[in-house]
mmCIF file with all atom_site columns, C-alpha atoms in Angstrom:
data_model
loop_
_atom_site.group_PDB
_atom_site.id
_atom_site.type_symbol
_atom_site.label_atom_id
_atom_site.label_alt_id
_atom_site.label_comp_id
_atom_site.label_asym_id
_atom_site.label_entity_id
_atom_site.label_seq_id
_atom_site.pdbx_PDB_ins_code
_atom_site.Cartn_x
_atom_site.Cartn_y
_atom_site.Cartn_z
_atom_site.occupancy
_atom_site.B_iso_or_equiv
_atom_site.pdbx_formal_charge
_atom_site.auth_seq_id
_atom_site.auth_comp_id
_atom_site.auth_asym_id
_atom_site.auth_atom_id
_atom_site.pdbx_PDB_model_num
ATOM 1   C CA . MET A 1 1   ? 20.215  11.410  2.043   1.00 0.00 ? 1   MET A CA 1
ATOM 2   C CA . LYS A 1 2   ? 18.261  9.052   4.295   1.00 0.00 ? 2   LYS A CA 1
ATOM 3   C CA . THR A 1 3   ? 18.376  5.691   4.551   1.00 0.00 ? 3   THR A CA 1
ATOM 4   C CA . ILE A 1 4   ? 14.700  3.544   3.522   1.00 0.00 ? 4   ILE A CA 1
ATOM 5   C CA . GLY A 1 5   ? 13.401  1.111   5.821   1.00 0.00 ? 5   GLY A CA 1
ATOM 6   C CA . LEU A 1 6   ? 11.208  -1.248  4.246   1.00 0.00 ? 6   LEU A CA 1
ATOM 7   C CA . ILE A 1 7   ? 9.033   -4.188  5.756   1.00 0.00 ? 7   ILE A CA 1
ATOM 8   C CA . GLY A 1 8   ? 8.388   -6.192  2.643   1.00 0.00 ? 8   GLY A CA 1
ATOM 9   C CA . GLY A 1 9   ? 7.697   -9.950  1.595   1.00 0.00 ? 9   GLY A CA 1
ATOM 10  C CA . THR A 1 10  ? 3.773   -8.595  1.324   1.00 0.00 ? 10  THR A CA 1
ATOM 11  C CA . THR A 1 11  ? 3.973   -9.876  -1.371  1.00 0.00 ? 11  THR A CA 1
ATOM 12  C CA . TRP A 1 12  ? 7.640   -9.720  -2.701  1.00 0.00 ? 12  TRP A CA 1
ATOM 13  C CA . HIS A 1 13  ? 6.440   -9.365  -6.604  1.00 0.00 ? 13  HIS A CA 1
ATOM 14  C CA . SER A 1 14  ? 5.647   -5.407  -4.984  1.00 0.00 ? 14  SER A CA 1
ATOM 15  C CA . THR A 1 15  ? 8.586   -5.565  -2.574  1.00 0.00 ? 15  THR A CA 1
ATOM 16  C CA . ALA A 1 16  ? 10.678  -6.006  -5.387  1.00 0.00 ? 16  ALA A CA 1
ATOM 17  C CA . LYS A 1 17  ? 8.805   -2.787  -7.237  1.00 0.00 ? 17  LYS A CA 1
ATOM 18  C CA . TYR A 1 18  ? 9.484   -0.983  -3.936  1.00 0.00 ? 18  TYR A CA 1
ATOM 19  C CA . TYR A 1 19  ? 13.186  -1.848  -5.038  1.00 0.00 ? 19  TYR A CA 1
ATOM 20  C CA . GLN A 1 20  ? 13.073  -1.209  -8.395  1.00 0.00 ? 20  GLN A CA 1
ATOM 21  C CA . LEU A 1 21  ? 11.056  2.268   -8.487  1.00 0.00 ? 21  LEU A CA 1
ATOM 22  C CA . LEU A 1 22  ? 12.819  3.257   -5.174  1.00 0.00 ? 22  LEU A CA 1
ATOM 23  C CA . ASN A 1 23  ? 16.434  3.288   -7.300  1.00 0.00 ? 23  ASN A CA 1
ATOM 24  C CA . GLU A 1 24  ? 15.256  4.300   -10.185 1.00 0.00 ? 24  GLU A CA 1
ATOM 25  C CA . GLY A 1 25  ? 13.556  6.730   -8.939  1.00 0.00 ? 25  GLY A CA 1
ATOM 26  C CA . ALA A 1 26  ? 16.962  7.889   -6.987  1.00 0.00 ? 26  ALA A CA 1
ATOM 27  C CA . ASN A 1 27  ? 18.661  8.147   -9.937  1.00 0.00 ? 27  ASN A CA 1
ATOM 28  C CA . THR A 1 28  ? 16.170  10.345  -11.510 1.00 0.00 ? 28  THR A CA 1
ATOM 29  C CA . ARG A 1 29  ? 16.540  12.490  -8.658  1.00 0.00 ? 29  ARG A CA 1
ATOM 30  C CA . LEU A 1 30  ? 20.006  13.177  -8.474  1.00 0.00 ? 30  LEU A CA 1
ATOM 31  C CA . GLY A 1 31  ? 21.628  11.265  -11.310 1.00 0.00 ? 31  GLY A CA 1
ATOM 32  C CA . GLY A 1 32  ? 24.942  10.207  -12.189 1.00 0.00 ? 32  GLY A CA 1
ATOM 33  C CA . THR A 1 33  ? 25.218  5.846   -10.433 1.00 0.00 ? 33  THR A CA 1
ATOM 34  C CA . HIS A 1 34  ? 23.120  7.476   -7.669  1.00 0.00 ? 34  HIS A CA 1
ATOM 35  C CA . SER A 1 35  ? 20.750  4.477   -6.198  1.00 0.00 ? 35  SER A CA 1
ATOM 36  C CA . ALA A 1 36  ? 18.617  4.902   -2.910  1.00 0.00 ? 36  ALA A CA 1
ATOM 37  C CA . ARG A 1 37  ? 19.834  3.640   0.702   1.00 0.00 ? 37  ARG A CA 1
ATOM 38  C CA . ILE A 1 38  ? 17.635  0.697   0.936   1.00 0.00 ? 38  ILE A CA 1
ATOM 39  C CA . VAL A 1 39  ? 17.804  -1.735  4.111   1.00 0.00 ? 39  VAL A CA 1
ATOM 40  C CA . LEU A 1 40  ? 15.085  -4.638  3.161   1.00 0.00 ? 40  LEU A CA 1
ATOM 41  C CA . ASP A 1 41  ? 13.492  -7.054  6.284   1.00 0.00 ? 41  ASP A CA 1
ATOM 42  C CA . SER A 1 42  ? 11.508  -9.310  3.873   1.00 0.00 ? 42  SER A CA 1
ATOM 43  C CA . VAL A 1 43  ? 8.851   -11.804 5.733   1.00 0.00 ? 43  VAL A CA 1
ATOM 44  C CA . GLU A 1 44  ? 8.257   -15.531 4.724   1.00 0.00 ? 44  GLU A CA 1
ATOM 45  C CA . PHE A 1 45  ? 4.448   -14.535 2.760   1.00 0.00 ? 45  PHE A CA 1
ATOM 46  C CA . ALA A 1 46  ? 3.071   -18.431 3.531   1.00 0.00 ? 46  ALA A CA 1
ATOM 47  C CA . GLU A 1 47  ? 4.306   -18.223 7.250   1.00 0.00 ? 47  GLU A CA 1
ATOM 48  C CA . PHE A 1 48  ? 3.019   -14.879 7.912   1.00 0.00 ? 48  PHE A CA 1
ATOM 49  C CA . ARG A 1 49  ? -0.201  -15.393 6.385   1.00 0.00 ? 49  ARG A CA 1
ATOM 50  C CA . ALA A 1 50  ? -0.585  -18.580 9.068   1.00 0.00 ? 50  ALA A CA 1
ATOM 51  C CA . PHE A 1 51  ? 0.317   -16.337 11.816  1.00 0.00 ? 51  PHE A CA 1
ATOM 52  C CA . GLN A 1 52  ? -2.409  -13.700 10.990  1.00 0.00 ? 52  GLN A CA 1
ATOM 53  C CA . ASP A 1 53  ? -4.534  -16.417 11.184  1.00 0.00 ? 53  ASP A CA 1
ATOM 54  C CA . GLN A 1 54  ? -3.428  -17.747 14.650  1.00 0.00 ? 54  GLN A CA 1
ATOM 55  C CA . ALA A 1 55  ? -2.553  -14.526 16.075  1.00 0.00 ? 55  ALA A CA 1
ATOM 56  C CA . SER A 1 56  ? -4.526  -11.627 17.599  1.00 0.00 ? 56  SER A CA 1
ATOM 57  C CA . ASP A 1 57  ? -4.275  -7.625  16.160  1.00 0.00 ? 57  ASP A CA 1
ATOM 58  C CA . ASP A 1 58  ? -2.063  -6.924  19.003  1.00 0.00 ? 58  ASP A CA 1
ATOM 59  C CA . LYS A 1 59  ? 0.792   -10.371 18.566  1.00 0.00 ? 59  LYS A CA 1
ATOM 60  C CA . ILE A 1 60  ? 0.850   -9.430  15.050  1.00 0.00 ? 60  ILE A CA 1
ATOM 61  C CA . ALA A 1 61  ? 1.935   -5.356  15.849  1.00 0.00 ? 61  ALA A CA 1
ATOM 62  C CA . ASP A 1 62  ? 3.851   -6.827  18.330  1.00 0.00 ? 62  ASP A CA 1
ATOM 63  C CA . TYR A 1 63  ? 5.882   -8.765  15.599  1.00 0.00 ? 63  TYR A CA 1
ATOM 64  C CA . LEU A 1 64  ? 5.879   -6.525  13.115  1.00 0.00 ? 64  LEU A CA 1
ATOM 65  C CA . VAL A 1 65  ? 7.116   -3.870  16.010  1.00 0.00 ? 65  VAL A CA 1
ATOM 66  C CA . THR A 1 66  ? 9.941   -6.131  16.216  1.00 0.00 ? 66  THR A CA 1
ATOM 67  C CA . LYS A 1 67  ? 11.122  -5.780  12.367  1.00 0.00 ? 67  LYS A CA 1
ATOM 68  C CA . ALA A 1 68  ? 10.735  -2.046  12.154  1.00 0.00 ? 68  ALA A CA 1
ATOM 69  C CA . ASN A 1 69  ? 13.525  -1.826  15.025  1.00 0.00 ? 69  ASN A CA 1
ATOM 70  C CA . GLY A 1 70  ? 15.657  -3.494  14.342  1.00 0.00 ? 70  GLY A CA 1
ATOM 71  C CA . LEU A 1 71  ? 15.856  -2.156  10.620  1.00 0.00 ? 71  LEU A CA 1
ATOM 72  C CA . ARG A 1 72  ? 15.852  1.216   12.570  1.00 0.00 ? 72  ARG A CA 1
ATOM 73  C CA . SER A 1 73  ? 18.677  -0.823  15.005  1.00 0.00 ? 73  SER A CA 1
ATOM 74  C CA . VAL A 1 74  ? 20.960  -0.963  11.726  1.00 0.00 ? 74  VAL A CA 1
ATOM 75  C CA . GLY A 1 75  ? 21.031  2.666   10.849  1.00 0.00 ? 75  GLY A CA 1
ATOM 76  C CA . THR A 1 76  ? 17.492  3.321   8.914   1.00 0.00 ? 76  THR A CA 1
ATOM 77  C CA . ASP A 1 77  ? 15.561  7.056   9.285   1.00 0.00 ? 77  ASP A CA 1
ATOM 78  C CA . ILE A 1 78  ? 12.330  6.239   8.028   1.00 0.00 ? 78  ILE A CA 1
ATOM 79  C CA . ILE A 1 79  ? 10.353  2.877   7.493   1.00 0.00 ? 79  ILE A CA 1
ATOM 80  C CA . LEU A 1 80  ? 7.754   2.358   4.724   1.00 0.00 ? 80  LEU A CA 1
ATOM 81  C CA . LEU A 1 81  ? 4.987   -0.921  5.396   1.00 0.00 ? 81  LEU A CA 1
ATOM 82  C CA . CYS A 1 82  ? 5.011   -2.249  1.424   1.00 0.00 ? 82  CYS A CA 1
ATOM 83  C CA . ALA A 1 83  ? 1.811   -3.175  1.823   1.00 0.00 ? 83  ALA A CA 1
ATOM 84  C CA . ASN A 1 84  ? -1.279  -1.097  2.514   1.00 0.00 ? 84  ASN A CA 1
ATOM 85  C CA . THR A 1 85  ? -2.880  -3.756  4.682   1.00 0.00 ? 85  THR A CA 1
ATOM 86  C CA . LEU A 1 86  ? -0.269  -3.789  7.177   1.00 0.00 ? 86  LEU A CA 1
ATOM 87  C CA . HIS A 1 87  ? -1.311  0.015   8.176   1.00 0.00 ? 87  HIS A CA 1
ATOM 88  C CA . LYS A 1 88  ? -4.417  -1.951  9.811   1.00 0.00 ? 88  LYS A CA 1
ATOM 89  C CA . TYR A 1 89  ? -1.687  -2.019  11.859  1.00 0.00 ? 89  TYR A CA 1
ATOM 90  C CA . TYR A 1 90  ? 0.121   1.441   11.522  1.00 0.00 ? 90  TYR A CA 1
ATOM 91  C CA . ASP A 1 91  ? -0.429  3.672   14.960  1.00 0.00 ? 91  ASP A CA 1
ATOM 92  C CA . ALA A 1 92  ? 0.705   0.660   17.209  1.00 0.00 ? 92  ALA A CA 1
ATOM 93  C CA . ILE A 1 93  ? 3.929   -0.026  15.417  1.00 0.00 ? 93  ILE A CA 1
ATOM 94  C CA . GLN A 1 94  ? 4.662   4.219   15.283  1.00 0.00 ? 94  GLN A CA 1
ATOM 95  C CA . GLU A 1 95  ? 3.730   4.473   19.406  1.00 0.00 ? 95  GLU A CA 1
ATOM 96  C CA . LYS A 1 96  ? 6.540   2.130   19.897  1.00 0.00 ? 96  LYS A CA 1
ATOM 97  C CA . LEU A 1 97  ? 8.856   3.757   17.178  1.00 0.00 ? 97  LEU A CA 1
ATOM 98  C CA . ASP A 1 98  ? 11.573  6.587   17.546  1.00 0.00 ? 98  ASP A CA 1
ATOM 99  C CA . ILE A 1 99  ? 11.617  6.976   13.485  1.00 0.00 ? 99  ILE A CA 1
ATOM 100 C CA . PRO A 1 100 ? 8.931   7.923   11.587  1.00 0.00 ? 100 PRO A CA 1
ATOM 101 C CA . ILE A 1 101 ? 6.285   4.765   9.417   1.00 0.00 ? 101 ILE A CA 1
ATOM 102 C CA . LEU A 1 102 ? 5.385   6.419   6.122   1.00 0.00 ? 102 LEU A CA 1
ATOM 103 C CA . HIS A 1 103 ? 1.409   6.092   5.718   1.00 0.00 ? 103 HIS A CA 1
ATOM 104 C CA . ILE A 1 104 ? 0.823   4.879   2.723   1.00 0.00 ? 104 ILE A CA 1
ATOM 105 C CA . ALA A 1 105 ? -2.724  6.516   2.415   1.00 0.00 ? 105 ALA A CA 1
ATOM 106 C CA . ASP A 1 106 ? -1.432  10.087  3.630   1.00 0.00 ? 106 ASP A CA 1
ATOM 107 C CA . ALA A 1 107 ? 1.071   9.493   0.651   1.00 0.00 ? 107 ALA A CA 1
ATOM 108 C CA . LEU A 1 108 ? -1.658  8.645   -1.725  1.00 0.00 ? 108 LEU A CA 1
ATOM 109 C CA . GLY A 1 109 ? -4.366  11.257  0.200   1.00 0.00 ? 109 GLY A CA 1
ATOM 110 C CA . GLU A 1 110 ? -2.241  13.927  -0.126  1.00 0.00 ? 110 GLU A CA 1
ATOM 111 C CA . GLU A 1 111 ? -2.123  13.352  -4.693  1.00 0.00 ? 111 GLU A CA 1
ATOM 112 C CA . LEU A 1 112 ? -5.995  13.141  -4.210  1.00 0.00 ? 112 LEU A CA 1
ATOM 113 C CA . GLU A 1 113 ? -6.316  16.596  -2.300  1.00 0.00 ? 113 GLU A CA 1
ATOM 114 C CA . ARG A 1 114 ? -3.839  18.247  -5.422  1.00 0.00 ? 114 ARG A CA 1
ATOM 115 C CA . PHE A 1 115 ? -6.424  16.420  -8.218  1.00 0.00 ? 115 PHE A CA 1
ATOM 116 C CA . HIS A 1 116 ? -8.870  17.714  -6.001  1.00 0.00 ? 116 HIS A CA 1
ATOM 117 C CA . VAL A 1 117 ? -10.639 13.683  -5.657  1.00 0.00 ? 117 VAL A CA 1
ATOM 118 C CA . LYS A 1 118 ? -13.428 13.870  -2.889  1.00 0.00 ? 118 LYS A CA 1
ATOM 119 C CA . ARG A 1 119 ? -14.715 10.116  -3.868  1.00 0.00 ? 119 ARG A CA 1
ATOM 120 C CA . PRO A 1 120 ? -11.910 8.015   -3.913  1.00 0.00 ? 120 PRO A CA 1
ATOM 121 C CA . GLY A 1 121 ? -12.946 4.225   -5.066  1.00 0.00 ? 121 GLY A CA 1
ATOM 122 C CA . ILE A 1 122 ? -10.346 2.231   -3.292  1.00 0.00 ? 122 ILE A CA 1
ATOM 123 C CA . LEU A 1 123 ? -9.784  -1.385  -4.006  1.00 0.00 ? 123 LEU A CA 1
ATOM 124 C CA . GLY A 1 124 ? -7.453  -4.201  -2.488  1.00 0.00 ? 124 GLY A CA 1
ATOM 125 C CA . THR A 1 125 ? -8.298  -6.734  0.044   1.00 0.00 ? 125 THR A CA 1
ATOM 126 C CA . ALA A 1 126 ? -11.175 -7.274  2.012   1.00 0.00 ? 126 ALA A CA 1
ATOM 127 C CA . ILE A 1 127 ? -9.404  -5.895  5.099   1.00 0.00 ? 127 ILE A CA 1
ATOM 128 C CA . THR A 1 128 ? -8.353  -3.111  3.349   1.00 0.00 ? 128 THR A CA 1
ATOM 129 C CA . MET A 1 129 ? -11.430 -2.139  1.770   1.00 0.00 ? 129 MET A CA 1
ATOM 130 C CA . TYR A 1 130 ? -14.059 -3.046  4.397   1.00 0.00 ? 130 TYR A CA 1
ATOM 131 C CA . GLU A 1 131 ? -12.174 -2.391  7.928   1.00 0.00 ? 131 GLU A CA 1
ATOM 132 C CA . PRO A 1 132 ? -12.419 0.925   8.698   1.00 0.00 ? 132 PRO A CA 1
ATOM 133 C CA . PHE A 1 133 ? -9.051  2.132   9.622   1.00 0.00 ? 133 PHE A CA 1
ATOM 134 C CA . TYR A 1 134 ? -8.125  2.807   5.466   1.00 0.00 ? 134 TYR A CA 1
ATOM 135 C CA . ARG A 1 135 ? -11.557 4.630   4.723   1.00 0.00 ? 135 ARG A CA 1
ATOM 136 C CA . HIS A 1 136 ? -11.352 6.545   7.811   1.00 0.00 ? 136 HIS A CA 1
ATOM 137 C CA . ARG A 1 137 ? -7.574  7.846   7.505   1.00 0.00 ? 137 ARG A CA 1
ATOM 138 C CA . LEU A 1 138 ? -8.924  10.076  4.565   1.00 0.00 ? 138 LEU A CA 1
ATOM 139 C CA . SER A 1 139 ? -11.780 10.731  5.620   1.00 0.00 ? 139 SER A CA 1
ATOM 140 C CA . SER A 1 140 ? -10.747 12.421  8.947   1.00 0.00 ? 140 SER A CA 1
ATOM 141 C CA . ARG A 1 141 ? -7.325  13.800  7.786   1.00 0.00 ? 141 ARG A CA 1
ATOM 142 C CA . TYR A 1 142 ? -8.269  14.741  4.534   1.00 0.00 ? 142 TYR A CA 1
ATOM 143 C CA . GLN A 1 143 ? -12.260 14.972  4.253   1.00 0.00 ? 143 GLN A CA 1
ATOM 144 C CA . MET A 1 144 ? -12.821 12.878  1.357   1.00 0.00 ? 144 MET A CA 1
ATOM 145 C CA . GLU A 1 145 ? -16.151 10.086  0.465   1.00 0.00 ? 145 GLU A CA 1
ATOM 146 C CA . PRO A 1 146 ? -13.789 6.872   0.189   1.00 0.00 ? 146 PRO A CA 1
ATOM 147 C CA . GLN A 1 147 ? -16.068 4.239   -2.183  1.00 0.00 ? 147 GLN A CA 1
ATOM 148 C CA . ILE A 1 148 ? -15.817 0.887   -1.262  1.00 0.00 ? 148 ILE A CA 1
ATOM 149 C CA . PRO A 1 149 ? -16.520 -2.346  -4.683  1.00 0.00 ? 149 PRO A CA 1
ATOM 150 C CA . GLU A 1 150 ? -19.960 -4.281  -3.928  1.00 0.00 ? 150 GLU A CA 1
ATOM 151 C CA . HIS A 1 151 ? -19.050 -6.493  -1.042  1.00 0.00 ? 151 HIS A CA 1
ATOM 152 C CA . GLU A 1 152 ? -19.630 -10.296 -3.692  1.00 0.00 ? 152 GLU A CA 1
ATOM 153 C CA . ASN A 1 153 ? -17.165 -8.864  -5.670  1.00 0.00 ? 153 ASN A CA 1
ATOM 154 C CA . GLY A 1 154 ? -14.677 -6.939  -3.384  1.00 0.00 ? 154 GLY A CA 1
ATOM 155 C CA . GLU A 1 155 ? -14.486 -10.628 -2.450  1.00 0.00 ? 155 GLU A CA 1
ATOM 156 C CA . VAL A 1 156 ? -13.509 -12.670 -5.017  1.00 0.00 ? 156 VAL A CA 1
ATOM 157 C CA . LEU A 1 157 ? -10.918 -9.281  -5.728  1.00 0.00 ? 157 LEU A CA 1
ATOM 158 C CA . SER A 1 158 ? -9.746  -10.875 -1.795  1.00 0.00 ? 158 SER A CA 1
ATOM 159 C CA . GLN A 1 159 ? -9.438  -14.086 -2.151  1.00 0.00 ? 159 GLN A CA 1
ATOM 160 C CA . ALA A 1 160 ? -7.174  -13.468 -6.518  1.00 0.00 ? 160 ALA A CA 1
ATOM 161 C CA . ILE A 1 161 ? -5.244  -11.339 -4.465  1.00 0.00 ? 161 ILE A CA 1
ATOM 162 C CA . TYR A 1 162 ? -3.991  -13.749 -2.223  1.00 0.00 ? 162 TYR A CA 1
ATOM 163 C CA . GLN A 1 163 ? -4.539  -16.336 -4.238  1.00 0.00 ? 163 GLN A CA 1
ATOM 164 C CA . ASP A 1 164 ? -3.271  -15.876 -7.722  1.00 0.00 ? 164 ASP A CA 1
ATOM 165 C CA . LEU A 1 165 ? -1.644  -12.124 -7.427  1.00 0.00 ? 165 LEU A CA 1
ATOM 166 C CA . SER A 1 166 ? 0.450   -12.923 -4.576  1.00 0.00 ? 166 SER A CA 1
ATOM 167 C CA . ARG A 1 167 ? 2.374   -15.301 -6.721  1.00 0.00 ? 167 ARG A CA 1
ATOM 168 C CA . GLY A 1 168 ? 2.731   -12.379 -9.921  1.00 0.00 ? 168 GLY A CA 1
ATOM 169 C CA . GLU A 1 169 ? -0.156  -14.913 -11.489 1.00 0.00 ? 169 GLU A CA 1
ATOM 170 C CA . ILE A 1 170 ? -2.875  -12.208 -13.666 1.00 0.00 ? 170 ILE A CA 1
ATOM 171 C CA . THR A 1 171 ? -5.483  -15.527 -14.041 1.00 0.00 ? 171 THR A CA 1
ATOM 172 C CA . ASP A 1 172 ? -9.108  -14.570 -15.760 1.00 0.00 ? 172 ASP A CA 1
ATOM 173 C CA . ASN A 1 173 ? -10.387 -14.435 -12.238 1.00 0.00 ? 173 ASN A CA 1
ATOM 174 C CA . ALA A 1 174 ? -8.246  -11.482 -11.215 1.00 0.00 ? 174 ALA A CA 1
ATOM 175 C CA . GLN A 1 175 ? -9.371  -10.104 -13.933 1.00 0.00 ? 175 GLN A CA 1
ATOM 176 C CA . VAL A 1 176 ? -12.938 -10.073 -13.745 1.00 0.00 ? 176 VAL A CA 1
ATOM 177 C CA . SER A 1 177 ? -13.359 -9.499  -9.972  1.00 0.00 ? 177 SER A CA 1
ATOM 178 C CA . PHE A 1 178 ? -10.924 -6.575  -10.989 1.00 0.00 ? 178 PHE A CA 1
ATOM 179 C CA . GLU A 1 179 ? -12.801 -5.201  -13.301 1.00 0.00 ? 179 GLU A CA 1
ATOM 180 C CA . ASN A 1 180 ? -16.091 -5.540  -11.535 1.00 0.00 ? 180 ASN A CA 1
ATOM 181 C CA . SER A 1 181 ? -15.293 -4.123  -8.385  1.00 0.00 ? 181 SER A CA 1
ATOM 182 C CA . VAL A 1 182 ? -14.127 -1.243  -11.108 1.00 0.00 ? 182 VAL A CA 1
ATOM 183 C CA . GLU A 1 183 ? -18.617 -1.454  -12.207 1.00 0.00 ? 183 GLU A CA 1
ATOM 184 C CA . ASP A 1 184 ? -19.145 -1.341  -8.624  1.00 0.00 ? 184 ASP A CA 1
ATOM 185 C CA . LEU A 1 185 ? -16.878 2.066   -7.527  1.00 0.00 ? 185 LEU A CA 1
ATOM 186 C CA . ILE A 1 186 ? -18.146 3.481   -11.262 1.00 0.00 ? 186 ILE A CA 1
ATOM 187 C CA . LYS A 1 187 ? -21.208 3.029   -10.611 1.00 0.00 ? 187 LYS A CA 1
ATOM 188 C CA . LYS A 1 188 ? -20.885 4.384   -7.031  1.00 0.00 ? 188 LYS A CA 1
ATOM 189 C CA . ASN A 1 189 ? -19.695 7.907   -8.720  1.00 0.00 ? 189 ASN A CA 1
ATOM 190 C CA . ALA A 1 190 ? -16.231 7.432   -7.632  1.00 0.00 ? 190 ALA A CA 1
ATOM 191 C CA . ASP A 1 191 ? -14.148 10.377  -8.819  1.00 0.00 ? 191 ASP A CA 1
ATOM 192 C CA . ALA A 1 192 ? -11.186 7.930   -9.303  1.00 0.00 ? 192 ALA A CA 1
ATOM 193 C CA . VAL A 1 193 ? -9.666  4.423   -8.828  1.00 0.00 ? 193 VAL A CA 1
ATOM 194 C CA . VAL A 1 194 ? -7.234  3.205   -6.253  1.00 0.00 ? 194 VAL A CA 1
ATOM 195 C CA . LEU A 1 195 ? -4.917  0.622   -6.527  1.00 0.00 ? 195 LEU A CA 1
ATOM 196 C CA . GLY A 1 196 ? -4.819  -0.134  -2.679  1.00 0.00 ? 196 GLY A CA 1
ATOM 197 C CA . CYS A 1 197 ? -3.169  -3.222  -3.400  1.00 0.00 ? 197 CYS A CA 1
ATOM 198 C CA . THR A 1 198 ? 0.351   -3.048  -3.386  1.00 0.00 ? 198 THR A CA 1
ATOM 199 C CA . GLU A 1 199 ? 0.106   -6.046  -5.975  1.00 0.00 ? 199 GLU A CA 1
ATOM 200 C CA . LEU A 1 200 ? -2.616  -4.331  -8.389  1.00 0.00 ? 200 LEU A CA 1
ATOM 201 C CA . TYR A 1 201 ? -0.109  -2.728  -10.856 1.00 0.00 ? 201 TYR A CA 1
ATOM 202 C CA . MET A 1 202 ? -0.589  -4.936  -12.206 1.00 0.00 ? 202 MET A CA 1
ATOM 203 C CA . LEU A 1 203 ? -4.613  -5.054  -13.584 1.00 0.00 ? 203 LEU A CA 1
ATOM 204 C CA . ARG A 1 204 ? -3.918  -1.142  -13.784 1.00 0.00 ? 204 ARG A CA 1
ATOM 205 C CA . LYS A 1 205 ? -4.027  -1.281  -17.650 1.00 0.00 ? 205 LYS A CA 1
ATOM 206 C CA . LEU A 1 206 ? -7.813  -2.663  -16.788 1.00 0.00 ? 206 LEU A CA 1
ATOM 207 C CA . VAL A 1 207 ? -9.411  0.694   -15.764 1.00 0.00 ? 207 VAL A CA 1
ATOM 208 C CA . PRO A 1 208 ? -11.124 2.587   -18.552 1.00 0.00 ? 208 PRO A CA 1
ATOM 209 C CA . GLU A 1 209 ? -8.878  4.512   -19.347 1.00 0.00 ? 209 GLU A CA 1
ATOM 210 C CA . SER A 1 210 ? -11.882 7.794   -18.618 1.00 0.00 ? 210 SER A CA 1
ATOM 211 C CA . VAL A 1 211 ? -11.221 6.859   -15.887 1.00 0.00 ? 211 VAL A CA 1
ATOM 212 C CA . LYS A 1 212 ? -8.084  8.805   -13.140 1.00 0.00 ? 212 LYS A CA 1
ATOM 213 C CA . VAL A 1 213 ? -5.864  5.808   -11.423 1.00 0.00 ? 213 VAL A CA 1
ATOM 214 C CA . PHE A 1 214 ? -3.649  6.806   -8.162  1.00 0.00 ? 214 PHE A CA 1
ATOM 215 C CA . ASP A 1 215 ? -1.352  3.402   -7.672  1.00 0.00 ? 215 ASP A CA 1
ATOM 216 C CA . THR A 1 216 ? -0.094  3.739   -4.271  1.00 0.00 ? 216 THR A CA 1
ATOM 217 C CA . LEU A 1 217 ? 2.602   1.479   -4.418  1.00 0.00 ? 217 LEU A CA 1
ATOM 218 C CA . ASP A 1 218 ? 4.016   4.170   -7.320  1.00 0.00 ? 218 ASP A CA 1
ATOM 219 C CA . LEU A 1 219 ? 2.984   7.311   -4.354  1.00 0.00 ? 219 LEU A CA 1
ATOM 220 C CA . HIS A 1 220 ? 4.673   5.906   -1.369  1.00 0.00 ? 220 HIS A CA 1
ATOM 221 C CA . VAL A 1 221 ? 7.624   4.875   -3.001  1.00 0.00 ? 221 VAL A CA 1
ATOM 222 C CA . LYS A 1 222 ? 7.501   8.794   -4.528  1.00 0.00 ? 222 LYS A CA 1
ATOM 223 C CA . ALA A 1 223 ? 6.776   9.821   -0.865  1.00 0.00 ? 223 ALA A CA 1
ATOM 224 C CA . ALA A 1 224 ? 9.791   7.727   0.304   1.00 0.00 ? 224 ALA A CA 1
ATOM 225 C CA . LEU A 1 225 ? 12.077  9.303   -1.942  1.00 0.00 ? 225 LEU A CA 1
ATOM 226 C CA . ASN A 1 226 ? 10.819  13.353  -1.732  1.00 0.00 ? 226 ASN A CA 1
ATOM 227 C CA . TRP A 1 227 ? 11.615  12.647  2.770   1.00 0.00 ? 227 TRP A CA 1
ATOM 228 C CA . ALA A 1 228 ? 14.477  10.411  1.907   1.00 0.00 ? 228 ALA A CA 1
ATOM 229 C CA . ILE A 1 229 ? 16.116  13.358  -0.489  1.00 0.00 ? 229 ILE A CA 1
ATOM 230 C CA . ASP A 1 230 ? 14.795  16.748  0.691   1.00 0.00 ? 230 ASP A CA 1
ATOM 231 C CA . THR A 1 231 ? 14.179  16.496  4.217   1.00 0.00 ? 231 THR A CA 1
ATOM 232 C CA . ASN A 1 232 ? 16.448  17.958  6.935   1.00 0.00 ? 232 ASN A CA 1
ATOM 233 C CA . GLU A 1 233 ? 14.902  16.698  9.956   1.00 0.00 ? 233 GLU A CA 1
#
């Protein structure tokens, strides 16, 4: 089995979920007392958020390249960025790294294709929803038409992610903003709801049963296990 490197801490709640699911998945696949080979570099989230607010995109990418190279130096074979938002810097990191980074939107896109989803509704941070990098990858690589909630509802959801879910707190504000954003997507004829933030698994139960839900954290983990266990590269 190949070794999976995680750049986590954004936030530690979702990173802990990655660690749990990777190990559970490896044990299910391999049986016995098997677990996943994992190396984790977990950032201090408050410091990283302050750095994001002050630094240019190039400096943030360079910071993440340093993290990725550190994981590479101790023998990791593949890297996972444990947050959808960090994939804004994917191209800048991957071009400076000689091992693959598994893009979370590719894990999502392949699963959406399998279920013939054409108009996925994306929920996440404001960066993930409203900047083009995430939606463009789905539209250019998988010929999809991603939908996003109205700006007002999406901004409130984004704030709830950073202020509440990042601390593991499922507040009334987080739930209401999530439900309002889901309603926006349904009105826009989205044919599925994508939990495009790795903290949103906490609110999954709030999506109506009639709506298909795709959890990017879960799909990222499954794709990583497939690569780590099955690849001969």
